[in-house]
PDB file of C-alpha atoms in Angstrom:
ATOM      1  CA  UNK O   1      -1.163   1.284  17.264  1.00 42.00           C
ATOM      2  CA  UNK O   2      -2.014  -1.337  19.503  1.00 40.00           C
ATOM      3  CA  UNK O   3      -6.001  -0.837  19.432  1.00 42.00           C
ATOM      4  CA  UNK O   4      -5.583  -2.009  15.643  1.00 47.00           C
ATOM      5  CA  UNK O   5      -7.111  -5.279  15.530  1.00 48.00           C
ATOM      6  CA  UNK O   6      -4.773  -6.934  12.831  1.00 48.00           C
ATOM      7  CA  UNK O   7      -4.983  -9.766  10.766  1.00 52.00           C
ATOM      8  CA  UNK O   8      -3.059 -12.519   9.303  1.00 60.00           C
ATOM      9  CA  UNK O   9      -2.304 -11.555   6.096  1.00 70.00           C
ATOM     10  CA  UNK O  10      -3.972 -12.736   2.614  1.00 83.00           C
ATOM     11  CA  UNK O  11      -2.381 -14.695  -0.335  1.00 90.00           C
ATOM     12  CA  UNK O  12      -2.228 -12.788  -3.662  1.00 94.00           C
ATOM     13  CA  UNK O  13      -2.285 -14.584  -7.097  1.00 94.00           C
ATOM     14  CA  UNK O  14      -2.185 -13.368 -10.529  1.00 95.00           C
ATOM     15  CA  UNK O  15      -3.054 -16.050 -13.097  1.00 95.00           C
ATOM     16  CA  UNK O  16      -1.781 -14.457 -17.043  1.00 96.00           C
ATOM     17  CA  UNK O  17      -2.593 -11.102 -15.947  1.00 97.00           C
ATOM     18  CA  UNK O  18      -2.382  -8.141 -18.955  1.00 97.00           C
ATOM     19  CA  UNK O  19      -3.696  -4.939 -18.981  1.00 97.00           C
ATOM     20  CA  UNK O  20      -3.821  -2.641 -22.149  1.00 96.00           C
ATOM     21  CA  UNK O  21      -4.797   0.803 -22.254  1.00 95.00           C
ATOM     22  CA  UNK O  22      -5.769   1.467 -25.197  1.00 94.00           C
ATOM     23  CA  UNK O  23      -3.463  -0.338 -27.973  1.00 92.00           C
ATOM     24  CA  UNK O  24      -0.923   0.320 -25.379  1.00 94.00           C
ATOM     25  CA  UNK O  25       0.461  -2.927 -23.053  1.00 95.00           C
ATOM     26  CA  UNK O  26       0.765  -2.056 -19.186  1.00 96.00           C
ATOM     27  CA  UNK O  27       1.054  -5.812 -18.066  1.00 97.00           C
ATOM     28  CA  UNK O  28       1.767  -8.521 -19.875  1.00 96.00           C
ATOM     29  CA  UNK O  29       0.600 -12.228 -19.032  1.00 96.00           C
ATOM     30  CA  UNK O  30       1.580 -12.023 -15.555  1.00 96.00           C
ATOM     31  CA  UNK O  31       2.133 -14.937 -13.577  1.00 95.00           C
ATOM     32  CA  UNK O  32       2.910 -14.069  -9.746  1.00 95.00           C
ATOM     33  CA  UNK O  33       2.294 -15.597  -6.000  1.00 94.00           C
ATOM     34  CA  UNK O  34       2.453 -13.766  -3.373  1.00 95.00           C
ATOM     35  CA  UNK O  35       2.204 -16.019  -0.253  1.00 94.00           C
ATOM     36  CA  UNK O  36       0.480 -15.034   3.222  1.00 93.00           C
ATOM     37  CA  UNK O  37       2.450 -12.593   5.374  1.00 92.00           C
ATOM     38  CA  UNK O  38       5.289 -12.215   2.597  1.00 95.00           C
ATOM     39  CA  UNK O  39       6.603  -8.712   1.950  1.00 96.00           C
ATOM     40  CA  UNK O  40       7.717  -8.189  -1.377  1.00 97.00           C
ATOM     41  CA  UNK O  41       9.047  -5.302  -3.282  1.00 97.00           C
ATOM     42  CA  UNK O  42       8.259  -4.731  -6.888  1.00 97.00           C
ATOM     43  CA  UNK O  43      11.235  -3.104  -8.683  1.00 96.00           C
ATOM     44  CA  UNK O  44      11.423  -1.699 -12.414  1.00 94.00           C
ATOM     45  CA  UNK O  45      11.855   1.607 -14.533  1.00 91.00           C
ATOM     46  CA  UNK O  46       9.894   4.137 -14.516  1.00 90.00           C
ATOM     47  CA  UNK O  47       6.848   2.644 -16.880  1.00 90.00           C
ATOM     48  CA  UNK O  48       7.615  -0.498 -16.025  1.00 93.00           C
ATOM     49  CA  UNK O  49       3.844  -1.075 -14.529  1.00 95.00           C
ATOM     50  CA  UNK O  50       4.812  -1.548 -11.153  1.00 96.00           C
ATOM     51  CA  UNK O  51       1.912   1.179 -10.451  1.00 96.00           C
ATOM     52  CA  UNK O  52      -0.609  -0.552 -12.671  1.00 96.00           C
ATOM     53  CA  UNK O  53       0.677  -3.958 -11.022  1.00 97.00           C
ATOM     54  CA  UNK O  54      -0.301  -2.648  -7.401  1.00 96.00           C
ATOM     55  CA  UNK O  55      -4.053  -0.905  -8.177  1.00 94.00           C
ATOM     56  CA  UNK O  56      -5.147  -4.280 -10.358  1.00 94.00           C
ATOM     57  CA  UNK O  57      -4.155  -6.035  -7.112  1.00 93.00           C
ATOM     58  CA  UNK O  58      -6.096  -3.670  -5.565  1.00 92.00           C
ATOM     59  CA  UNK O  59      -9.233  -3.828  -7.957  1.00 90.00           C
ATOM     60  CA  UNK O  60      -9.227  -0.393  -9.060  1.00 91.00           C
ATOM     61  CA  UNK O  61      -8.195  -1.809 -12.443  1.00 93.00           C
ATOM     62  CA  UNK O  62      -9.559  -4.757 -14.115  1.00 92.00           C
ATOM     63  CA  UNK O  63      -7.193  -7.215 -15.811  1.00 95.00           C
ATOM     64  CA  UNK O  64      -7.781  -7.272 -19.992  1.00 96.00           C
ATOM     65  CA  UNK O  65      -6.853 -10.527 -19.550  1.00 96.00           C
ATOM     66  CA  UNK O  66      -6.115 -13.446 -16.785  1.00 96.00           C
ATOM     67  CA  UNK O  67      -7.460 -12.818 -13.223  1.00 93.00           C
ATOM     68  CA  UNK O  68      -6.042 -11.661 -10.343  1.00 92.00           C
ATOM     69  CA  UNK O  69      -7.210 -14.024  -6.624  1.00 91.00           C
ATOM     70  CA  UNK O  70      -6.664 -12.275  -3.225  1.00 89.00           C
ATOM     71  CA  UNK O  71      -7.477 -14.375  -0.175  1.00 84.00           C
ATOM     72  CA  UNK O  72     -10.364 -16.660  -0.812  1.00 73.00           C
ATOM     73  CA  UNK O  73     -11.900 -14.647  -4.290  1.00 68.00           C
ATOM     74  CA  UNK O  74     -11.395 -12.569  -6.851  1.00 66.00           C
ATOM     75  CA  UNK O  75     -10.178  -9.384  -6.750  1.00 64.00           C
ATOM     76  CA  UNK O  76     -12.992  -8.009  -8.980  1.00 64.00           C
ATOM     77  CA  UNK O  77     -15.403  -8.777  -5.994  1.00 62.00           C
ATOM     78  CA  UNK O  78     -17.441  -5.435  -4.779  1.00 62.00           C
ATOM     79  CA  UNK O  79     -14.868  -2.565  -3.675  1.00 62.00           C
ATOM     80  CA  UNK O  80     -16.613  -2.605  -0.463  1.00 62.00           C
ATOM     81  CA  UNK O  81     -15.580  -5.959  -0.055  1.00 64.00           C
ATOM     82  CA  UNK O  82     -11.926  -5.504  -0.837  1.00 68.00           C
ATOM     83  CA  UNK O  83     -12.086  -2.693   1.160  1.00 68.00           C
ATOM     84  CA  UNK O  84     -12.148  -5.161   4.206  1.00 75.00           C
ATOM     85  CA  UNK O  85      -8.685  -6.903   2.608  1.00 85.00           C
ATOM     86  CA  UNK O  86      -6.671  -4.790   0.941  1.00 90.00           C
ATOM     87  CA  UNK O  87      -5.265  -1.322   1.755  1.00 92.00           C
ATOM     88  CA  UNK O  88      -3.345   0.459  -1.323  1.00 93.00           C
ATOM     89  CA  UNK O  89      -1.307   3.990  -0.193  1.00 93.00           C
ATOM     90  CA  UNK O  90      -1.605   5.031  -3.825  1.00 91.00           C
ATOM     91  CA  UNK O  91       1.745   7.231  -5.450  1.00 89.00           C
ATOM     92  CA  UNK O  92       0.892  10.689  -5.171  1.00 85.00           C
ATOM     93  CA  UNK O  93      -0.704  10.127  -1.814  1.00 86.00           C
ATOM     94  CA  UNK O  94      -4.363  10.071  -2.813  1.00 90.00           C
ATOM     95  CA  UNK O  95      -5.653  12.393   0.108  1.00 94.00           C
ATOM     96  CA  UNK O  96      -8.398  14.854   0.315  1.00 94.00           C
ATOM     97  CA  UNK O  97      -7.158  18.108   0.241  1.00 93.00           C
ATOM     98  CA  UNK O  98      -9.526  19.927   2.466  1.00 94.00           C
ATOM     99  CA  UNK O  99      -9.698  17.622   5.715  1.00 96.00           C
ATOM    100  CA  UNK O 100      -7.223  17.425   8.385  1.00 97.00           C
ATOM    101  CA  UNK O 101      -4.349  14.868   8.925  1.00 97.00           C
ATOM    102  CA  UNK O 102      -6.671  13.189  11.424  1.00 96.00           C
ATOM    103  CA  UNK O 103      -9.905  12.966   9.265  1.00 96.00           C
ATOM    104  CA  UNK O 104      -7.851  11.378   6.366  1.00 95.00           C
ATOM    105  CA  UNK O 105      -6.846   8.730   8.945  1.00 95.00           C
ATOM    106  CA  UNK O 106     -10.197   8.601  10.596  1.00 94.00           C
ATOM    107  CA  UNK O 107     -12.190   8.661   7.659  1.00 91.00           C
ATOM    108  CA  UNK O 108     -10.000   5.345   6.043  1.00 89.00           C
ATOM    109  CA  UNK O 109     -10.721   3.622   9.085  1.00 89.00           C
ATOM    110  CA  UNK O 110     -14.653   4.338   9.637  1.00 87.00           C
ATOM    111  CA  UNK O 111     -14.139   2.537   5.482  1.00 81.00           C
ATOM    112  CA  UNK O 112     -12.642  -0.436   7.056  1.00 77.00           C
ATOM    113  CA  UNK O 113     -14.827  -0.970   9.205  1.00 77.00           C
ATOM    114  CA  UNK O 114     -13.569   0.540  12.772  1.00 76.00           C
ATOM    115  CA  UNK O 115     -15.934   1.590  15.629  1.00 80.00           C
ATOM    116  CA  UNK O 116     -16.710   5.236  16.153  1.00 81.00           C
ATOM    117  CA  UNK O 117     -14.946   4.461  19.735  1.00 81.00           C
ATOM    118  CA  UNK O 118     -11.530   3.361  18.483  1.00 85.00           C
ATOM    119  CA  UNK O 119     -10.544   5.348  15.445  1.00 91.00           C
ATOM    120  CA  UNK O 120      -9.828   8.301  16.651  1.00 92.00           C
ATOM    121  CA  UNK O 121      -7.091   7.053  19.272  1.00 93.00           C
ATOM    122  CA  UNK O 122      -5.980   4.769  15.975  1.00 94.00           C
ATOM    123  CA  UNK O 123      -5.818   7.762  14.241  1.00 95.00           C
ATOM    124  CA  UNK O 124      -3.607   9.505  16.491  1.00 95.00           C
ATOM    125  CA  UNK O 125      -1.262   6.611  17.116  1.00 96.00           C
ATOM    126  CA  UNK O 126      -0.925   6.507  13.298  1.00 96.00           C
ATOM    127  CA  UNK O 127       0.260   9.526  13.270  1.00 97.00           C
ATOM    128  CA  UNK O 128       2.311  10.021  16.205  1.00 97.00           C
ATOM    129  CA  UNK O 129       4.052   6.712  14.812  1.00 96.00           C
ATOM    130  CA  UNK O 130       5.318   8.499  11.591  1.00 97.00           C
ATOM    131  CA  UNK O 131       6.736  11.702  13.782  1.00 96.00           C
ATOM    132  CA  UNK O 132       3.297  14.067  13.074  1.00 97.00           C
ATOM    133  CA  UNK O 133       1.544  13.795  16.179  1.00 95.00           C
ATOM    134  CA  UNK O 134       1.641  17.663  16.193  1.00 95.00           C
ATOM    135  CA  UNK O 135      -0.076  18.141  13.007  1.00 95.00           C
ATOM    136  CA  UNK O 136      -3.763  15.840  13.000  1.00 96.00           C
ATOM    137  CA  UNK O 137      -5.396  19.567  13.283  1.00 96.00           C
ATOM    138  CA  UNK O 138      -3.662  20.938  10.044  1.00 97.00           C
ATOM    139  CA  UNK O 139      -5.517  20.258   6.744  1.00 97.00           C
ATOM    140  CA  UNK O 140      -3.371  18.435   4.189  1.00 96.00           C
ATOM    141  CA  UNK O 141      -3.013  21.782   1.828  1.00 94.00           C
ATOM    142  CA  UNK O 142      -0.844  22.977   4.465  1.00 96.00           C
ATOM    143  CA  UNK O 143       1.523  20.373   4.913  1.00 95.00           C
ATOM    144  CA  UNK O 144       4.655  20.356   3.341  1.00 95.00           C
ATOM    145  CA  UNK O 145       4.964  16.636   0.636  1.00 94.00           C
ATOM    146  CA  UNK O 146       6.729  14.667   3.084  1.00 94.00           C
ATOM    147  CA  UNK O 147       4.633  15.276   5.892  1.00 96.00           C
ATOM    148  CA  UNK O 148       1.240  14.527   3.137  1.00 96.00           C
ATOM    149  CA  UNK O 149       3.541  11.236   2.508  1.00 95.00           C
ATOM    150  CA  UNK O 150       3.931  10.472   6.121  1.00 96.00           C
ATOM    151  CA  UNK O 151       0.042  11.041   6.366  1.00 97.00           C
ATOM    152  CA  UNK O 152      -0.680   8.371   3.900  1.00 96.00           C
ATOM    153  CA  UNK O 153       1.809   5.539   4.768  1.00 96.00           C
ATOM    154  CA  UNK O 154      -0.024   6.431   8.368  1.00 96.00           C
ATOM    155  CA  UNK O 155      -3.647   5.935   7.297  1.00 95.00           C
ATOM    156  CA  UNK O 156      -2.366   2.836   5.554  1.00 94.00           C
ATOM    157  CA  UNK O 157      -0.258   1.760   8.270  1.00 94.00           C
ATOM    158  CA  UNK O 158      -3.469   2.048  10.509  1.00 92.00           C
ATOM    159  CA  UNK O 159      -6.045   0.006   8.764  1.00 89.00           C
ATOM    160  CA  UNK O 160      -6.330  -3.005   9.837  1.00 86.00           C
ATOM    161  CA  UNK O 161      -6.810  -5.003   6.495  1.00 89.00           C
ATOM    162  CA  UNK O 162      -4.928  -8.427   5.582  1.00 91.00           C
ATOM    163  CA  UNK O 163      -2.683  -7.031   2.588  1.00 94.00           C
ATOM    164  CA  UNK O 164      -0.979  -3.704   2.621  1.00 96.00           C
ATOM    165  CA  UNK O 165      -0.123  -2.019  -1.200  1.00 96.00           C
ATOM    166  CA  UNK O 166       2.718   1.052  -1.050  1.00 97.00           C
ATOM    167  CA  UNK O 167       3.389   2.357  -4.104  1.00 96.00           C
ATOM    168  CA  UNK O 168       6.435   4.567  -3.853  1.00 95.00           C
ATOM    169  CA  UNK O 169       6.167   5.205  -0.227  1.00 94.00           C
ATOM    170  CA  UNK O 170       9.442   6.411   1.004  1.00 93.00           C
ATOM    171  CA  UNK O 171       9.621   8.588  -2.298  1.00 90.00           C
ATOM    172  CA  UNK O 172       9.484  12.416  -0.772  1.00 87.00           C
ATOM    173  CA  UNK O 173      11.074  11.411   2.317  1.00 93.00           C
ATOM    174  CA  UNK O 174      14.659  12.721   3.756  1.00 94.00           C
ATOM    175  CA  UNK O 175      16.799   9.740   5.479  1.00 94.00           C
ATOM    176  CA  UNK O 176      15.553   9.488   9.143  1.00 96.00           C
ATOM    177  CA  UNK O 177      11.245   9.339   7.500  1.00 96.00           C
ATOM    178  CA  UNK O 178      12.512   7.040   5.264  1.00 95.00           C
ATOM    179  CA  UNK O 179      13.963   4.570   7.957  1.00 96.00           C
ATOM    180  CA  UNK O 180      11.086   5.410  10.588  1.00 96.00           C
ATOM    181  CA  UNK O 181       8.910   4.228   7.632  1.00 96.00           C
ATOM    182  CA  UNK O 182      10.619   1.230   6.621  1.00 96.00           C
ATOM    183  CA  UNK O 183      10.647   0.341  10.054  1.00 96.00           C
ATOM    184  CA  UNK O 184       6.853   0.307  10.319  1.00 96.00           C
ATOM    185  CA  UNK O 185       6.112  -1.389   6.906  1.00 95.00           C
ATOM    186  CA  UNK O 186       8.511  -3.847   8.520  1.00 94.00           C
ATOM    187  CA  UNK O 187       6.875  -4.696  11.687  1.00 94.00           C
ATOM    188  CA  UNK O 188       3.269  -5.325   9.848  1.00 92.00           C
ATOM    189  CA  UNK O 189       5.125  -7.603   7.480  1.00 93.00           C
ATOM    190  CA  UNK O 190       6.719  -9.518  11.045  1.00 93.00           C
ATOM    191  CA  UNK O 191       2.993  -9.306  12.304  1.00 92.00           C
ATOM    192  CA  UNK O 192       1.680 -11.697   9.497  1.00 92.00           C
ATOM    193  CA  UNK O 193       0.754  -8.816   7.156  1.00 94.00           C
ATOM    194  CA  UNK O 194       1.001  -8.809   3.297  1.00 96.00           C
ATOM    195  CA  UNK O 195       2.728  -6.217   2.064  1.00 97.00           C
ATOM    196  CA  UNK O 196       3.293  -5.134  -1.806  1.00 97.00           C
ATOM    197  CA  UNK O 197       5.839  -2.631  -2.243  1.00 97.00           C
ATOM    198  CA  UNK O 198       6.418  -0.578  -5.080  1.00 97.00           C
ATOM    199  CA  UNK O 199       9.969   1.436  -5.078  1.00 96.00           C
ATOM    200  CA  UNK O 200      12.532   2.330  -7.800  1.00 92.00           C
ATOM    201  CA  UNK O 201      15.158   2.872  -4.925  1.00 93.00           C
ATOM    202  CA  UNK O 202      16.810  -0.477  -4.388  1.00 93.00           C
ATOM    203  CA  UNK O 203      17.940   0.649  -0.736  1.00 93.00           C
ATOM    204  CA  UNK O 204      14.323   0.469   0.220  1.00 95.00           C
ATOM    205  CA  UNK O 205      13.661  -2.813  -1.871  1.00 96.00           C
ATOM    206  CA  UNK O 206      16.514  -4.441   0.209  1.00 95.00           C
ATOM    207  CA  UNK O 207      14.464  -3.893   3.161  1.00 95.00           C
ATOM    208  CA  UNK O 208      11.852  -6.690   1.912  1.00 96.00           C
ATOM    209  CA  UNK O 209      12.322 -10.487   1.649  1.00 95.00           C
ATOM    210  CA  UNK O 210      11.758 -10.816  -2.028  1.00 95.00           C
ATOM    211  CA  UNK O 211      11.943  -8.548  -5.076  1.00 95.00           C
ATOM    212  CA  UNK O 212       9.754  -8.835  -8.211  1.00 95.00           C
ATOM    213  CA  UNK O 213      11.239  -7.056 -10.765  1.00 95.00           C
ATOM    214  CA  UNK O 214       9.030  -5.615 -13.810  1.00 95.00           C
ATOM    215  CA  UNK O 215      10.711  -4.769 -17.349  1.00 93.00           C
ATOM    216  CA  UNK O 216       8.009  -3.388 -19.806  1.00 92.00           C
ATOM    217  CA  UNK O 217       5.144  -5.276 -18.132  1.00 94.00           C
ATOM    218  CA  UNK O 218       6.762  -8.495 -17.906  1.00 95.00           C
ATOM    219  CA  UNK O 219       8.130 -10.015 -14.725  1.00 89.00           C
ATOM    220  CA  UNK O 220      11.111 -11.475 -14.020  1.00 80.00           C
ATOM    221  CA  UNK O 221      11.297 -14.390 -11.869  1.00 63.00           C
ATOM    222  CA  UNK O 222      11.643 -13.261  -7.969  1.00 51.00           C
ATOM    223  CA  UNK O 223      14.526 -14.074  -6.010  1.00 45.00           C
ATOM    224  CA  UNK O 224      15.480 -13.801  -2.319  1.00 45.00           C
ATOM    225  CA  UNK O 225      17.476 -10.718  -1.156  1.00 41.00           C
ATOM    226  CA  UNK O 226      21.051 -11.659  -0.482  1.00 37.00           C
TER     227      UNK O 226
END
């Protein structure tokens, strides 16, 4: 993906950040920095908020309480804004049904901010670099869930934004996908990229430098990989 015009990647702060829904507690007063270029996998139970961590990072929730900084301002700024800094490959995959592989890609990249020109050479890079080269024609209804998965860790893989959010993104994948992925998160992580990752499989946490580690909403202090 070498048209991809990368950036160094963003600093991510969360100053007493809680979220309720409802009466019910998602975070709890979290306290958490995330420096430039750091990749950092957040661990946890199932429920633990590691989900709800990741989207108030990436503005699509706002905090109850505390704030949340990425880069130089808030991440409450304009979505358009933090489109241009933050990428999040959502759990579940978060594509649109009814457009191909390749649109998915493209249309994530036209979002970002890529010329007309570039994205769809991006787009087929992308893909190509998670094994589906042969499938940018096929509309996502007819791929099987690992090859939807591989499409979204590729349209996140491809946009060139600062900070890179993957929640559960090696979660429908057999072995080999799972390293091939890794392997990529890795590289934009050794190319000055922020990257959040959210797994429950501590195989794929070990890949990171640093693992947060969320019980109940509440974070534990990180610690280096040994």
């Amino acid at each position: 993906m070498s048209t991809t015009p990368w950036r160094g990647g963003s600093a991510i702060e969360l100053r007493g950040v809680s979220v309720r829904f409802g009466s019910v507690p998602a975070l709890r007063a979290v306290r958490l920095r995330i420096d430039p270029g750091e990749f950092v996998a957040v661990t946890g139970h199932s429920g633990a908020g590691k989900s709800t961590l990741l989207a108030v990072m990436a503005g699509l929730i706002r905090p109850t309480e505390g704030k949340v900084v990425i880069g130089d301002g808030p991440a409450d700024r304009s979505r358009a804004a933090l489109l241009q800094e933050v990428t999040l490959a959502p759990q579940g995959n978060g594509l649109v049904s009814v457009l191909t592989a390749s649109e998915n890609v493209i249309m994530a990249l036209r979002l970002a901010g890529l010329s007309q020109r570039d994205v769809r050479t991006v787009a087929h890079q992308a893909l190509a670099s998670v094994g589906l080269a042969d499938v940018g024609g096929h509309r996502i209804e007819e791929l099987s869930g690992g090859q939807q998965q591989r499409v979204a860790i590729a349209r996140a893989l491809a946009t060139p934004t600062p900070v890179l959010l993957l929640d559960e993104p090696t979660s429908e994948l057999d072995h080999a996908n799972r390293t091939r992925v890794l392997d990529l998160v890795a590289e934009r992580a050794a190319a000055g990229v922020t990257v959040v990752m959210a797994t429950h499989d501590p195989d794929t946490a070990a890949r990171a430098g640093r693992t947060v580690d969320l019980h109940s909403g509440e974070v534990a202090p990180a610690s280096p990989l040994g």
